[in-house]
Tab-separated table of C-alpha atoms and ligand atoms in Angstrom:
chain	number	residue	atom	x	y	z
A	1	MET	CA	-29.508	8.476	107.890
A	2	LYS	CA	-32.986	9.022	109.255
A	3	SER	CA	-34.242	10.376	105.939
A	4	THR	CA	-32.711	7.438	104.043
A	5	PHE	CA	-34.632	5.116	106.340
A	6	LEU	CA	-37.831	7.047	105.732
A	7	ILE	CA	-37.355	6.900	101.959
A	8	VAL	CA	-36.761	3.137	102.092
A	9	LEU	CA	-39.960	2.798	104.132
A	10	LEU	CA	-41.897	4.980	101.694
A	11	LEU	CA	-40.600	3.035	98.727
A	12	ALA	CA	-41.335	-0.294	100.416
A	13	SER	CA	-44.929	0.716	101.037
A	14	ALA	CA	-45.339	2.036	97.489
A	15	TYR	CA	-44.011	-1.201	96.061
A	16	GLY	CA	-46.486	-3.126	98.171
A	17	GLN	CA	-49.166	-1.699	95.886
A	18	LYS	CA	-49.424	-2.458	92.200
A	19	LEU	CA	-45.995	-2.328	90.669
A	20	PRO	CA	-45.869	-1.850	86.926
A	21	LEU	CA	-44.710	-5.065	85.318
A	22	GLY	CA	-42.296	-5.358	82.425
A	23	PRO	CA	-40.945	-6.419	80.060
A	24	LEU	CA	-41.994	-4.925	76.683
A	25	THR	CA	-45.317	-6.331	75.499
A	26	GLU	CA	-45.429	-9.139	72.973
A	27	ASP	CA	-46.906	-6.765	70.387
A	28	PHE	CA	-43.977	-4.327	70.690
A	29	GLN	CA	-41.408	-7.138	70.766
A	30	ASN	CA	-42.837	-8.613	67.579
A	31	TRP	CA	-42.786	-5.187	65.943
A	32	LEU	CA	-39.134	-4.703	66.983
A	33	ILE	CA	-38.160	-8.046	65.456
A	34	SER	CA	-39.873	-7.321	62.152
A	35	ASN	CA	-38.429	-3.804	61.954
A	36	GLY	CA	-34.732	-4.487	62.344
A	37	TYR	CA	-34.363	-4.017	66.094
A	38	GLU	CA	-33.907	-7.654	67.146
A	39	ALA	CA	-30.188	-7.301	67.891
A	40	ASP	CA	-30.834	-4.293	70.140
A	41	ALA	CA	-32.563	-6.613	72.630
A	42	PHE	CA	-34.546	-3.711	74.103
A	43	ASP	CA	-36.575	-6.149	76.201
A	44	ARG	CA	-33.371	-6.857	78.210
A	45	SER	CA	-34.469	-10.307	79.277
A	46	ASP	CA	-31.063	-10.706	80.970
A	47	VAL	CA	-32.260	-8.224	83.608
A	48	GLY	CA	-35.580	-10.041	84.051
A	49	PRO	CA	-39.067	-8.502	83.804
A	50	SER	CA	-37.695	-5.210	85.198
A	51	GLY	CA	-35.400	-4.833	82.191
A	52	SER	CA	-37.960	-2.969	80.087
A	53	PHE	CA	-41.499	-1.607	79.916
A	54	GLY	CA	-43.991	-0.483	77.277
A	55	GLY	CA	-45.979	-1.459	74.207
A	56	ARG	CA	-49.538	-2.208	73.154
A	57	LEU	CA	-51.364	-5.010	74.919
A	58	LYS	CA	-53.523	-5.525	71.808
A	59	SER	CA	-52.291	-4.705	68.324
A	60	ASN	CA	-55.274	-2.467	67.513
A	61	GLU	CA	-54.909	-0.372	70.687
A	62	ARG	CA	-55.180	3.391	70.061
A	63	ILE	CA	-52.629	5.788	71.508
A	64	HIS	CA	-54.000	9.068	72.883
A	65	ASN	CA	-51.311	10.564	75.147
A	66	GLN	CA	-47.896	11.576	73.867
A	67	PRO	CA	-45.700	8.550	74.612
A	68	VAL	CA	-43.234	9.158	77.451
A	69	ILE	CA	-39.779	7.570	77.279
A	70	PHE	CA	-37.864	7.222	80.544
A	71	VAL	CA	-34.036	7.060	80.489
A	72	HIS	CA	-32.341	5.863	83.691
A	73	GLY	CA	-28.880	6.721	85.052
A	74	THR	CA	-25.795	4.618	85.675
A	75	GLY	CA	-26.239	1.603	87.954
A	76	ASP	CA	-30.005	1.624	87.410
A	77	ALA	CA	-32.513	-0.211	85.206
A	78	ALA	CA	-35.839	0.377	83.461
A	79	LEU	CA	-37.914	-0.753	86.452
A	80	HIS	CA	-37.219	-1.582	90.085
A	81	VAL	CA	-34.472	-4.186	90.458
A	82	GLN	CA	-33.172	-3.511	93.936
A	83	ALA	CA	-33.310	-0.733	96.515
A	84	PRO	CA	-31.721	1.607	97.321
A	85	THR	CA	-30.113	2.519	93.990
A	86	ALA	CA	-31.573	0.429	91.146
A	87	THR	CA	-35.181	1.476	91.675
A	88	GLY	CA	-35.835	2.232	88.000
A	89	TRP	CA	-38.875	4.172	86.851
A	90	SER	CA	-41.451	2.007	88.656
A	91	ARG	CA	-42.908	4.814	90.741
A	92	SER	CA	-43.166	7.270	87.856
A	93	ILE	CA	-44.762	4.700	85.563
A	94	GLN	CA	-47.199	3.689	88.285
A	95	TYR	CA	-48.198	7.327	88.788
A	96	PHE	CA	-48.675	8.001	85.070
A	97	MET	CA	-50.854	4.887	84.829
A	98	GLU	CA	-52.962	6.163	87.707
A	99	GLN	CA	-53.506	9.259	85.537
A	100	ASN	CA	-54.845	6.981	82.745
A	101	TYR	CA	-51.674	6.611	80.709
A	102	THR	CA	-51.536	3.119	79.212
A	103	ASN	CA	-48.807	0.530	78.675
A	104	ALA	CA	-48.670	1.721	75.076
A	105	GLU	CA	-47.832	5.287	76.161
A	106	LEU	CA	-44.972	4.638	78.629
A	107	TYR	CA	-41.577	3.229	77.637
A	108	ALA	CA	-38.286	2.309	79.264
A	109	THR	CA	-35.392	0.003	78.514
A	110	THR	CA	-32.178	-0.730	80.393
A	111	TRP	CA	-29.048	0.665	78.751
A	112	GLY	CA	-25.591	-0.602	79.649
A	113	ASP	CA	-24.745	-3.571	81.781
A	114	THR	CA	-23.869	-1.874	85.016
A	115	TRP	CA	-27.081	-2.053	86.987
A	116	GLY	CA	-26.322	-5.267	88.869
A	117	ALA	CA	-24.209	-5.649	91.967
A	118	GLY	CA	-21.853	-7.963	90.080
A	119	ASN	CA	-21.141	-5.286	87.515
A	120	VAL	CA	-20.674	-2.181	89.639
A	121	LEU	CA	-16.902	-2.261	89.112
A	122	ASP	CA	-17.422	-2.056	85.385
A	123	SER	CA	-18.814	1.458	85.685
A	124	TYR	CA	-15.496	2.569	87.206
A	125	THR	CA	-13.167	0.976	84.712
A	126	THR	CA	-14.940	1.358	81.384
A	127	ILE	CA	-17.230	3.756	79.607
A	128	HIS	CA	-19.024	3.143	76.318
A	129	THR	CA	-20.485	6.515	75.417
A	130	CYS	CA	-21.005	5.762	71.708
A	131	SER	CA	-22.753	2.482	72.351
A	132	PHE	CA	-24.913	3.943	75.163
A	133	VAL	CA	-25.978	6.977	73.091
A	134	LEU	CA	-26.697	4.844	70.009
A	135	ASN	CA	-28.722	2.415	72.105
A	136	ILE	CA	-30.863	5.228	73.541
A	137	ARG	CA	-31.223	6.844	70.110
A	138	ARG	CA	-32.451	3.619	68.525
A	139	PHE	CA	-34.952	3.110	71.338
A	140	LEU	CA	-36.346	6.641	70.874
A	141	GLN	CA	-36.617	6.035	67.134
A	142	ALA	CA	-38.271	2.635	67.623
A	143	VAL	CA	-40.908	4.080	69.972
A	144	ILE	CA	-41.619	6.998	67.599
A	145	ASP	CA	-42.082	4.631	64.648
A	146	TYR	CA	-44.006	1.965	66.571
A	147	THR	CA	-46.461	4.393	68.155
A	148	GLY	CA	-46.741	6.654	65.102
A	149	ALA	CA	-46.805	9.556	67.551
A	150	ASP	CA	-46.315	13.124	66.267
A	151	LYS	CA	-44.366	13.930	69.414
A	152	ILE	CA	-42.913	12.111	72.378
A	153	ASP	CA	-41.777	13.233	75.838
A	154	VAL	CA	-38.440	12.245	77.373
A	155	ILE	CA	-37.652	12.107	81.096
A	156	ALA	CA	-34.051	11.292	82.018
A	157	HIS	CA	-32.132	10.889	85.269
A	158	SER	CA	-28.470	11.393	86.203
A	159	ILE	CA	-25.980	10.322	83.501
A	160	GLY	CA	-29.004	9.391	81.408
A	161	VAL	CA	-29.532	13.157	80.953
A	162	PRO	CA	-26.428	14.008	78.879
A	163	LEU	CA	-26.698	10.670	77.053
A	164	ALA	CA	-30.347	11.279	76.109
A	165	ARG	CA	-29.587	14.906	75.161
A	166	LYS	CA	-26.922	13.674	72.739
A	167	ALA	CA	-29.212	10.934	71.415
A	168	ILE	CA	-31.776	13.637	70.557
A	169	LYS	CA	-29.371	16.290	69.241
A	170	GLY	CA	-27.704	13.749	66.982
A	171	GLY	CA	-24.554	14.515	64.986
A	172	THR	CA	-21.302	12.683	65.526
A	173	LEU	CA	-19.415	11.621	68.617
A	174	ILE	CA	-15.736	10.932	69.314
A	175	ALA	CA	-15.629	8.553	72.237
A	176	THR	CA	-13.383	6.114	74.061
A	177	ASP	CA	-15.293	3.199	72.520
A	178	GLY	CA	-14.801	4.554	68.996
A	179	ASN	CA	-16.355	7.265	66.840
A	180	CYS	CA	-19.974	7.146	65.812
A	181	THR	CA	-22.662	8.952	63.861
A	182	ILE	CA	-25.862	9.378	65.832
A	183	GLY	CA	-28.052	10.785	63.056
A	184	PRO	CA	-30.061	13.938	62.316
A	185	PRO	CA	-31.535	16.006	65.182
A	186	LEU	CA	-34.731	14.551	66.686
A	187	GLY	CA	-35.732	17.532	68.844
A	188	LYS	CA	-38.676	18.455	66.605
A	189	LYS	CA	-40.279	15.136	67.571
A	190	VAL	CA	-39.919	15.860	71.286
A	191	ASP	CA	-42.534	17.962	73.068
A	192	THR	CA	-40.954	17.982	76.543
A	193	PHE	CA	-37.498	17.022	77.767
A	194	LEU	CA	-37.055	16.802	81.540
A	195	GLY	CA	-33.525	16.272	82.886
A	196	ILE	CA	-33.363	15.226	86.556
A	197	THR	CA	-30.013	15.708	88.366
A	198	GLY	CA	-27.997	15.487	85.146
A	199	PRO	CA	-24.229	16.198	85.327
A	200	ASN	CA	-24.391	18.389	82.203
A	201	TYR	CA	-21.356	20.504	83.090
A	202	GLY	CA	-19.372	17.682	84.660
A	203	LEU	CA	-18.843	16.437	88.177
A	204	CYS	CA	-16.536	18.288	90.556
A	205	THR	CA	-15.494	15.011	92.149
A	206	CYS	CA	-13.914	14.185	88.778
A	207	GLN	CA	-11.584	17.222	88.903
A	208	LEU	CA	-8.774	15.386	90.661
A	209	ALA	CA	-9.393	11.993	89.093
A	210	GLN	CA	-9.368	12.443	85.362
A	211	THR	CA	-9.143	8.781	84.415
A	212	VAL	CA	-10.236	6.703	87.407
A	213	PRO	CA	-13.128	6.113	87.472
A	214	ALA	CA	-13.419	5.919	83.688
A	215	PHE	CA	-16.587	8.026	83.580
A	216	CYS	CA	-14.507	11.004	84.793
A	217	ASN	CA	-12.428	11.180	81.596
A	218	ALA	CA	-11.986	14.412	79.656
A	219	LEU	CA	-12.979	13.064	76.234
A	220	ASP	CA	-16.448	11.562	76.695
A	221	GLY	CA	-16.786	11.487	80.483
A	222	LEU	CA	-17.761	13.962	83.208
A	223	TYR	CA	-14.475	15.844	83.635
A	224	PRO	CA	-15.256	19.426	84.791
A	225	GLY	CA	-11.938	21.039	83.739
A	226	TYR	CA	-8.889	21.822	85.886
A	227	THR	CA	-9.245	25.564	86.359
A	228	CYS	CA	-11.865	28.203	85.791
A	229	GLU	CA	-10.204	31.558	85.095
A	230	ASP	CA	-8.188	32.161	88.288
A	231	GLN	CA	-10.089	29.628	90.362
A	232	LEU	CA	-8.665	26.240	91.170
A	233	LEU	CA	-11.265	24.282	93.122
A	234	CYS	CA	-14.309	23.266	91.127
A	235	GLY	CA	-16.571	22.647	94.115
A	236	TYR	CA	-15.790	25.746	96.130
A	237	THR	CA	-16.040	28.682	93.775
A	238	SER	CA	-18.280	31.467	94.961
A	239	SER	CA	-18.551	33.422	91.744
A	240	LYS	CA	-19.349	32.219	88.261
A	241	CYS	CA	-16.531	31.825	85.802
A	242	GLU	CA	-16.090	30.666	82.230
A	243	GLN	CA	-15.601	26.900	82.369
A	244	ASN	CA	-12.737	25.654	80.153
A	245	ASN	CA	-11.173	22.352	79.270
A	246	TYR	CA	-14.051	20.228	80.467
A	247	SER	CA	-15.231	17.005	78.851
A	248	VAL	CA	-15.257	17.417	75.056
A	249	PHE	CA	-18.483	15.439	74.914
A	250	LEU	CA	-20.225	17.750	77.395
A	251	GLU	CA	-18.772	20.947	75.959
A	252	GLN	CA	-19.917	20.113	72.425
A	253	LEU	CA	-23.292	19.021	73.745
A	254	ASN	CA	-23.799	22.288	75.645
A	255	ASN	CA	-22.590	24.451	72.749
A	256	ASN	CA	-24.783	22.640	70.216
A	257	LYS	CA	-27.749	24.940	69.553
A	258	GLU	CA	-30.166	22.155	68.548
A	259	ARG	CA	-32.942	22.016	71.128
A	260	GLU	CA	-33.779	18.745	72.870
A	261	ALA	CA	-37.481	19.616	72.820
A	262	GLU	CA	-39.968	22.418	72.506
A	263	HIS	CA	-40.179	22.537	76.327
A	264	ILE	CA	-37.001	21.850	78.296
A	265	TYR	CA	-36.942	21.506	82.087
A	266	ALA	CA	-34.369	20.556	84.708
A	267	MET	CA	-34.582	19.521	88.352
A	268	TRP	CA	-31.833	19.141	90.907
A	269	SER	CA	-31.271	19.144	94.654
A	270	ASP	CA	-29.123	21.153	97.052
A	271	VAL	CA	-28.401	17.990	99.020
A	272	ASP	CA	-27.552	15.608	96.165
A	273	GLU	CA	-25.039	13.118	97.603
A	274	VAL	CA	-23.743	12.086	94.161
A	275	LEU	CA	-23.304	15.495	92.510
A	276	LEU	CA	-22.179	17.007	95.855
A	277	PHE	CA	-21.290	20.724	96.349
A	278	LYS	CA	-25.016	21.628	96.153
A	279	GLY	CA	-24.945	20.333	92.590
A	280	MET	CA	-22.585	23.186	91.599
A	281	THR	CA	-19.751	22.969	89.092
A	282	TRP	CA	-17.582	26.103	89.083
A	283	GLY	CA	-20.361	28.064	90.798
A	284	LYS	CA	-23.058	26.974	88.343
A	285	PRO	CA	-25.657	24.190	88.728
A	286	THR	CA	-24.351	21.267	86.678
A	287	SER	CA	-27.916	20.076	86.063
A	288	ARG	CA	-28.857	23.216	84.115
A	289	ILE	CA	-29.671	22.596	80.469
A	290	PRO	CA	-28.877	25.409	78.011
A	291	GLY	CA	-32.089	26.970	76.700
A	292	MET	CA	-34.271	25.424	79.400
A	293	ASN	CA	-37.739	26.870	80.030
A	294	GLY	CA	-37.901	26.197	83.754
A	295	ARG	CA	-36.346	24.391	86.675
A	296	TRP	CA	-37.165	23.161	90.156
A	297	ILE	CA	-34.668	22.840	92.999
A	298	SER	CA	-35.253	20.575	95.976
A	299	ASP	CA	-33.776	21.257	99.407
A	300	ARG	CA	-34.247	17.709	100.717
A	301	ASN	CA	-34.193	14.943	98.093
A	302	GLY	CA	-31.106	12.799	97.511
A	303	HIS	CA	-29.940	11.742	94.045
A	304	ILE	CA	-32.276	8.736	93.729
A	305	ALA	CA	-35.189	10.371	95.542
A	306	MET	CA	-35.077	13.166	92.957
A	307	LYS	CA	-36.295	10.544	90.495
A	308	ASP	CA	-38.441	8.404	92.785
A	309	LEU	CA	-40.299	11.093	94.730
A	310	THR	CA	-41.018	13.670	92.015
A	311	GLU	CA	-43.526	11.754	89.882
A	312	LEU	CA	-46.142	14.501	90.222
A	313	ARG	CA	-43.722	17.150	88.946
A	314	GLN	CA	-42.671	14.836	86.108
A	315	TYR	CA	-46.324	14.491	85.127
A	316	GLU	CA	-46.945	18.254	85.360
A	317	ALA	CA	-43.872	18.980	83.260
A	318	VAL	CA	-44.808	16.731	80.349
A	319	VAL	CA	-48.579	17.235	80.448
A	320	HIS	CA	-49.019	20.869	81.560
A	321	HIS	CA	-45.578	22.312	80.774
A	322	SER	CA	-45.069	23.636	84.256
A	323	ILE	CA	-42.620	22.598	86.897
B	1	LIG	C1	-58.932	8.865	84.440
B	1	LIG	O1	-60.105	8.135	84.099
B	1	LIG	C2	-61.109	8.196	85.091
B	1	LIG	C3	-62.231	7.259	84.692
B	1	LIG	O2	-62.646	7.492	83.361
B	1	LIG	C4	-61.568	9.646	85.271
B	1	LIG	O3	-62.537	9.733	86.289
B	1	LIG	C5	-60.370	10.503	85.639
B	1	LIG	O4	-60.736	11.871	85.690
B	1	LIG	C6	-59.249	10.339	84.626
B	1	LIG	N1	-58.046	11.040	85.113
B	1	LIG	C7	-57.306	11.825	84.333
B	1	LIG	C8	-56.160	12.502	84.954
B	1	LIG	O5	-57.580	12.005	83.152
B	2	LIG	C1	-11.974	9.183	66.122
B	2	LIG	O1	-11.782	10.481	65.628
B	2	LIG	C2	-10.617	11.120	66.134
B	2	LIG	C3	-10.622	12.576	65.640
B	2	LIG	O2	-10.914	12.642	64.276
B	2	LIG	C4	-9.373	10.357	65.680
B	2	LIG	O3	-8.205	10.969	66.222
B	2	LIG	C5	-9.480	8.927	66.213
B	2	LIG	O4	-8.388	8.153	65.734
B	2	LIG	C6	-10.791	8.278	65.782
B	2	LIG	N1	-10.925	6.994	66.459
B	2	LIG	C7	-11.288	5.891	65.824
B	2	LIG	C8	-11.376	4.636	66.642
B	2	LIG	O5	-11.540	5.854	64.640
B	3	LIG	C1	-7.919	25.089	77.941
B	3	LIG	O1	-8.864	26.095	77.583
B	3	LIG	C2	-8.267	27.294	77.152
B	3	LIG	C3	-9.365	28.336	76.944
B	3	LIG	O2	-10.379	27.830	76.130
B	3	LIG	C4	-7.458	27.031	75.866
B	3	LIG	O3	-6.831	28.213	75.445
B	3	LIG	C5	-6.420	25.946	76.146
B	3	LIG	O4	-5.753	25.589	74.964
B	3	LIG	C6	-7.056	24.694	76.750
B	3	LIG	N1	-6.042	23.766	77.164
B	3	LIG	C7	-6.076	22.477	76.834
B	3	LIG	C8	-4.965	21.634	77.359
B	3	LIG	O5	-6.973	22.001	76.167
């Protein structure tokens, strides 16, 4: 309780300074319209100025740094909408700008429609994995084409991690909202992928609730499987075991050998109040990413603070490839 209060205070004081302001710049919005992305509505004007971020301020602006694309988790948005959960990527973007990154080198859009208080129920009753993954994929592609960058960096949080991993790996997807083709692998265009508190091997809290909430389902949700060799309780295993029968989406994603990036990193926390069980699924950190080059584990940050209070590590990961 005390630490939550402290975080709120910290965030409040940070936001008193210069908050990055969305939405996408006019230059990027015009480019999107003339390049077939109008219907994607990446500016997300329905969310307000916090619905998106990024783009050149002037059309002749040069781009020096590898563009960074930020992918939020469920119930969140591109930038700060409301504390304590929908804080977006405002702090990270502010920090990168303090390190001389420009508007044209930092990108975020809001995927899904579940960030607002009025829509929270929706995240329990429906899941749209194909449409979410396609939306993220098209945004990555748009930023790559618009910036002309050789390589981009991707930083994702929570459920945004498996969704962004799939968007990059490409291929096909069988989902509850239909089947879709994502496209060829994009990993060669990605220098660094950083996954923060991603439920890559499922969520143990979904073990006993396979369909409610919807995001727990075994096809394209976060279902962790019902048994692991002779073990029955996902959250309380002491030894590692071979995880079976977990979400088809996650299993195929983890078995797919395409890399998300040249440099892959993960971060998670022992005290994550959303992942629970020290972030373990069947005795293994669910936020691990197969083939990752490094990881950092916090002993104090909650699920949202892992995104909001790690901006320096995010910067180090994408710029200096260390975590
Ligand atoms: C950002 O630019 C300022 C002014 O040119 C410079 O002093 C500073 O070292 C730069 N910081 C980084 C991280 O490049
Ligand atoms: C998606 O593919 C699966 C497996 O091929 C098939 O059973 C299912 O009917 C397809 N769903 C749709 C909506 O086409
Ligand atoms: C569960 O996984 C095991 C081992 O991979 C497999 O033999 C079995 O058919 C699976 N059961 C279901 C219901 O998918």
